Coordinates of C-alpha atoms in Angstrom, one line a residue:
M1 CA 99.6 51.0 106.5
T2 CA 97.6 52.3 103.3
S3 CA 95.3 49.2 102.9
I4 CA 91.6 49.4 102.0
D5 CA 89.7 47.9 104.6
V6 CA 85.8 46.9 103.9
R7 CA 84.2 45.4 106.9
N8 CA 80.5 43.9 106.9
L9 CA 79.5 46.6 104.3
T10 CA 76.0 46.6 103.1
K11 CA 74.3 49.0 100.6
E12 CA 70.6 49.1 100.2
Y13 CA 68.5 51.3 97.8
A14 CA 65.0 52.1 98.3
G15 CA 62.4 50.1 96.3
R16 CA 59.6 47.6 96.6
P17 CA 61.5 45.4 97.4
P18 CA 64.5 47.2 98.5
K19 CA 67.6 46.5 96.4
R20 CA 70.8 45.2 98.2
A21 CA 73.7 46.1 95.9
V22 CA 76.3 45.3 98.5
D23 CA 75.7 42.5 101.1
G24 CA 77.8 42.3 103.9
L25 CA 81.1 42.5 102.4
T26 CA 84.5 41.9 104.3
F27 CA 87.8 42.1 102.6
S28 CA 91.1 44.1 102.6
V29 CA 93.4 45.3 99.7
E30 CA 96.9 45.3 100.8
P31 CA 99.7 47.4 99.5
G32 CA 102.6 46.0 97.2
R33 CA 100.3 44.0 94.9
V34 CA 97.4 44.6 92.1
T35 CA 94.3 43.4 93.4
G36 CA 91.7 42.6 90.4
F37 CA 88.2 43.4 91.3
L38 CA 85.9 41.1 89.4
G39 CA 82.3 40.3 89.1
P40 CA 79.4 40.2 86.6
N41 CA 77.3 43.5 85.9
G42 CA 75.2 44.3 88.9
A43 CA 77.6 42.3 91.2
G44 CA 78.3 45.6 93.2
K45 CA 81.9 46.4 92.3
S46 CA 81.1 50.1 91.4
T47 CA 79.0 50.6 94.4
T48 CA 81.8 49.2 96.7
M49 CA 84.2 51.8 95.0
R50 CA 81.7 54.5 95.6
L51 CA 81.3 53.7 99.2
V52 CA 85.2 53.4 99.7
L53 CA 85.3 57.1 98.2
G54 CA 82.5 58.4 100.3
L55 CA 80.2 59.0 97.4
D56 CA 77.6 56.9 98.9
R57 CA 76.6 56.2 102.5
P58 CA 76.7 52.5 103.5
T59 CA 73.4 51.2 105.2
S60 CA 75.8 49.4 107.4
G61 CA 79.4 48.6 108.0
T62 CA 82.5 50.5 107.0
A63 CA 85.1 51.2 104.5
T64 CA 88.0 52.9 105.3
V65 CA 91.7 53.6 103.7
G66 CA 94.4 53.5 106.1
G67 CA 92.0 53.1 108.8
R68 CA 90.2 56.3 108.2
P69 CA 86.9 57.1 106.3
Y70 CA 87.8 58.9 102.9
T71 CA 85.8 61.7 104.1
A72 CA 88.1 62.2 107.0
L73 CA 91.2 62.5 104.8
D74 CA 92.6 66.1 104.9
E75 CA 94.0 66.2 101.4
P76 CA 92.2 63.0 99.8
L77 CA 94.0 63.4 96.4
R78 CA 97.4 62.9 98.2
T79 CA 96.2 59.7 99.6
V80 CA 93.8 58.2 97.2
G81 CA 93.6 58.4 93.4
A82 CA 90.5 57.3 91.6
L83 CA 89.1 56.7 88.3
L84 CA 85.4 55.8 88.2
D85 CA 84.0 57.8 85.1
A86 CA 86.3 58.8 82.3
Q87 CA 83.6 61.3 81.1
A88 CA 83.7 63.2 84.3
A89 CA 86.0 66.1 83.0
H90 CA 84.5 69.3 81.8
G91 CA 84.5 69.0 78.0
S92 CA 85.3 72.7 77.6
R93 CA 88.5 72.8 79.6
T94 CA 91.7 72.0 78.1
A95 CA 93.3 68.7 79.7
R96 CA 95.9 70.7 81.4
N97 CA 93.4 73.2 82.9
H98 CA 91.3 70.4 84.3
L99 CA 94.2 69.0 86.0
R100 CA 95.4 72.4 87.2
A101 CA 91.9 73.0 88.9
L102 CA 92.2 69.6 90.7
A103 CA 95.9 70.6 91.8
A104 CA 95.0 73.8 93.1
S105 CA 92.4 72.4 95.5
H106 CA 95.1 70.1 97.2
R107 CA 98.1 72.7 96.9
I108 CA 99.8 70.6 94.2
P109 CA 102.4 72.4 92.1
D110 CA 101.6 72.9 88.5
R111 CA 104.9 70.9 87.7
R112 CA 103.2 67.9 88.8
V113 CA 100.4 68.5 86.2
D114 CA 103.2 68.6 83.5
E115 CA 104.6 65.3 84.9
V116 CA 101.4 63.2 84.8
L117 CA 100.3 64.6 81.4
A118 CA 103.8 63.4 80.2
G119 CA 103.4 60.1 82.1
T120 CA 100.0 59.1 80.5
G121 CA 101.1 60.2 77.0
L122 CA 98.9 63.3 77.0
A123 CA 101.8 66.1 76.9
G124 CA 101.1 66.7 73.1
A125 CA 97.2 67.2 73.8
A126 CA 97.6 69.1 77.0
R127 CA 96.2 72.4 75.5
R128 CA 93.1 70.6 73.5
R129 CA 89.6 70.8 75.0
V130 CA 88.6 67.6 76.6
R131 CA 85.5 67.5 74.3
T132 CA 88.0 66.8 71.4
F133 CA 89.2 63.7 73.0
S134 CA 88.7 60.1 72.0
L135 CA 87.5 57.7 75.0
G136 CA 91.2 56.3 75.2
M137 CA 92.4 59.8 75.7
R138 CA 89.9 60.4 78.3
Q139 CA 90.8 57.3 80.0
R140 CA 94.3 58.6 80.0
L141 CA 93.4 61.8 81.4
G142 CA 91.3 60.3 84.3
I143 CA 94.2 58.1 85.0
A144 CA 96.4 61.2 85.1
A145 CA 94.1 63.0 87.6
A146 CA 94.2 59.7 89.6
L147 CA 98.1 60.0 89.9
L148 CA 98.1 63.9 90.3
G149 CA 98.8 63.8 94.2
D150 CA 101.3 60.8 94.0
P151 CA 98.8 59.0 96.2
A152 CA 99.5 55.6 97.9
V153 CA 96.2 54.0 96.9
L154 CA 94.7 53.7 93.5
L155 CA 91.1 52.5 92.8
L156 CA 90.3 52.3 89.0
D157 CA 87.2 51.2 87.3
E158 CA 87.8 49.7 84.0
P159 CA 91.0 51.7 83.2
A160 CA 91.7 49.9 80.1
N161 CA 88.3 50.8 78.5
G162 CA 88.7 52.4 75.0
L163 CA 92.5 52.0 75.0
D164 CA 94.1 50.7 72.0
P165 CA 96.7 47.8 72.2
E166 CA 99.6 50.0 72.9
G167 CA 97.5 51.8 75.6
I168 CA 96.5 48.3 77.1
V169 CA 100.3 47.4 77.5
W170 CA 101.1 50.6 79.0
I171 CA 98.2 50.5 81.8
R172 CA 99.3 46.8 82.6
E173 CA 103.0 47.9 83.1
L174 CA 101.8 51.2 85.1
L175 CA 99.8 49.1 87.3
R176 CA 102.4 46.6 88.0
G177 CA 105.0 49.5 88.5
L178 CA 102.7 51.3 91.1
A179 CA 102.4 47.9 93.1
A180 CA 106.0 47.3 93.0
E181 CA 106.4 50.9 94.7
G182 CA 104.5 49.5 97.6
R183 CA 101.2 51.2 96.6
T184 CA 97.5 49.8 97.1
V185 CA 96.1 49.2 93.7
L186 CA 92.5 48.0 93.3
V187 CA 91.5 47.6 89.5
S188 CA 87.8 46.6 88.5
S189 CA 87.9 45.0 85.0
H190 CA 85.8 42.7 82.7
L191 CA 88.9 41.8 80.6
M192 CA 89.9 38.3 82.1
N193 CA 92.8 37.9 79.9
E194 CA 94.2 41.3 80.5
T195 CA 93.6 41.0 84.4
A196 CA 95.4 37.7 84.4
L197 CA 98.4 39.6 83.2
F198 CA 98.5 42.4 85.7
A199 CA 96.7 41.1 88.9
D200 CA 98.4 39.4 91.8
H201 CA 95.2 38.9 94.0
L202 CA 91.6 38.7 93.4
V203 CA 88.4 39.9 94.9
V204 CA 85.3 38.5 93.3
L205 CA 81.8 39.6 93.8
G206 CA 78.3 38.1 92.7
R207 CA 75.1 39.8 93.5
G208 CA 76.7 41.9 96.1
R209 CA 78.2 39.1 97.9
L210 CA 81.9 38.1 98.2
L211 CA 82.8 35.0 96.4
A212 CA 86.5 34.8 96.5
D213 CA 89.3 36.7 98.2
V214 CA 92.5 34.8 97.2
P215 CA 95.7 35.1 95.2
M216 CA 95.4 34.9 91.3
R217 CA 97.3 31.4 91.2
E218 CA 95.1 30.0 93.9
F219 CA 92.0 31.0 92.3
I220 CA 92.8 29.4 89.0
D221 CA 94.1 26.2 90.7
A222 CA 90.9 25.9 92.7
H223 CA 88.7 26.0 89.5
S224 CA 91.2 23.6 87.3
H225 CA 90.8 19.9 86.5
A226 CA 94.1 18.2 86.4
R227 CA 94.9 17.6 82.7
V228 CA 97.8 16.9 80.8
R229 CA 98.7 17.1 76.9
V230 CA 101.1 14.8 75.6
R231 CA 102.8 14.2 71.9
T232 CA 104.6 11.1 71.3
G233 CA 106.5 9.2 68.5
D234 CA 104.5 6.0 69.7
P235 CA 101.0 6.9 70.0
V236 CA 99.4 3.7 70.1
R237 CA 101.8 2.3 72.8
L238 CA 101.3 5.5 74.8
R239 CA 97.6 5.3 74.9
A240 CA 97.5 1.7 75.9
T241 CA 99.9 2.1 78.8
L242 CA 98.1 5.2 80.4
L243 CA 94.8 3.3 79.9
A244 CA 96.3 0.3 81.6
K245 CA 97.5 2.6 84.4
G246 CA 93.9 3.7 85.2
W247 CA 94.0 7.2 83.4
A248 CA 91.3 8.5 81.2
V249 CA 92.7 9.2 77.5
G250 CA 90.9 10.6 74.5
D251 CA 90.0 8.3 71.7
A252 CA 92.0 10.4 69.3
P253 CA 94.8 13.2 69.6
D254 CA 94.0 16.9 69.1
E255 CA 94.8 18.7 65.9
A256 CA 98.2 19.1 67.1
G257 CA 98.7 15.5 67.6
R258 CA 98.6 15.7 71.4
W259 CA 96.8 13.1 73.5
V260 CA 94.6 14.6 76.5
V261 CA 95.1 12.7 79.8
E262 CA 92.4 13.4 82.4
G263 CA 93.3 13.5 86.0
A264 CA 97.0 13.3 85.8
S265 CA 100.0 15.6 86.2
A266 CA 102.8 16.2 83.7
E267 CA 105.3 14.8 86.5
E268 CA 103.1 11.6 86.7
I269 CA 103.2 10.7 83.1
G270 CA 106.6 11.7 82.4
A271 CA 107.7 9.1 84.9
V272 CA 105.4 6.6 83.3
T273 CA 106.8 7.3 79.9
A274 CA 110.3 7.3 81.1
R275 CA 110.1 4.0 82.8
E276 CA 108.3 2.5 79.8
G277 CA 110.8 4.0 77.2
I278 CA 108.1 5.8 75.3
P279 CA 109.4 8.7 73.3
V280 CA 107.8 12.1 74.4
F281 CA 108.1 15.2 72.3
E282 CA 105.7 17.6 74.0
L283 CA 104.3 17.3 77.7
A284 CA 102.6 20.0 79.6
D285 CA 100.1 20.4 82.5
E286 CA 96.9 22.1 81.2
R287 CA 95.3 24.7 83.6
A288 CA 92.1 26.6 83.4
S289 CA 92.6 30.4 82.2
L290 CA 91.4 33.0 84.5
E291 CA 88.4 33.5 82.3
Q292 CA 87.3 29.6 82.7
A293 CA 87.8 29.8 86.4
Y294 CA 85.9 33.1 86.6
L295 CA 83.1 31.6 84.5
A296 CA 82.9 28.5 86.5
L297 CA 82.5 30.7 90.0
T298 CA 80.2 33.1 88.6
S299 CA 78.0 31.5 86.2
E300 CA 75.0 31.4 88.5
E301 CA 75.6 35.0 89.7
A302 CA 75.1 37.0 86.8
E303 CA 72.2 39.6 87.0
H304 CA 71.7 39.5 83.2
S305 CA 72.5 36.5 81.0
A306 CA 71.5 35.6 77.5
A307 CA 69.9 32.2 76.6
A308 CA 71.9 30.1 74.3
S309 CA 70.7 30.9 70.8
R310 CA 69.1 28.6 68.9
P311 CA 69.9 28.2 64.9
R312 CA 66.9 29.6 63.1
S313 CA 65.0 26.9 61.2
S314 CA 65.1 26.9 57.4
A315 CA 62.1 28.0 55.6
L316 CA 62.1 25.0 53.5
E317 CA 62.3 22.7 56.7
V318 CA 59.2 20.4 57.2

């Protein structure tokens, strides 16, 4: 197995008082699916990734890949590919030479360098110096480095940062494809709408603690309130019927002419309208988006949050 296993992981940094960045974390990242790693700034996501990769030492607990610490892997690049910092490549090297240096350290043939350059869209820029790259190109180079050893495990921190729309679609398809091949994929991101399109499972942190470790659909359902939108040719009769059945219905339809019914499912509303002979043109359950569910869970966990702004008073106001 090539799962990432975190057990009772804690990391404290010296200070008065000490700063606990990771607080007793326990979770596993399984192969064959993309796991989204979410949390506000300061939640401990990057620290956890660094602990998994042996870049920091835990205060207590363990983090292993395939049952072994990263530092015990013989050729780690062939087991784990990681992108934590797109700026890590030496600016004076060409993209190809940067990857060739990494390949040589793990006895990876040069042909693999050319394969990952082509696969990440950088073949045409292979002989350019890294310092001339845009942020998006540096991200692609970092992903190429992560893929270099054809690893079974991928850890990527904000891989879509700096990518253009085409690049965002590309990274989404890449992540899904890697998981479909049976690899273990852990992706940290602040882009909720994008995460909803590529992740199968979620691990959510807040102030260093585990808040959720659940499948994507289950997470959204847990933070959704049952609600239905329905559009009809007989709005007055529809509203009266639904109110008589005890459902909460808005005072007026939305801008598209749909009534919002609280605490109901589309199946229930459909059964009632069919029985009463009320014509229905549109009927759909409304669920929370990943962003809404995430904010509902983490609203009290953000380390830095802005106060709601108040409109500035007019100079003529008395």
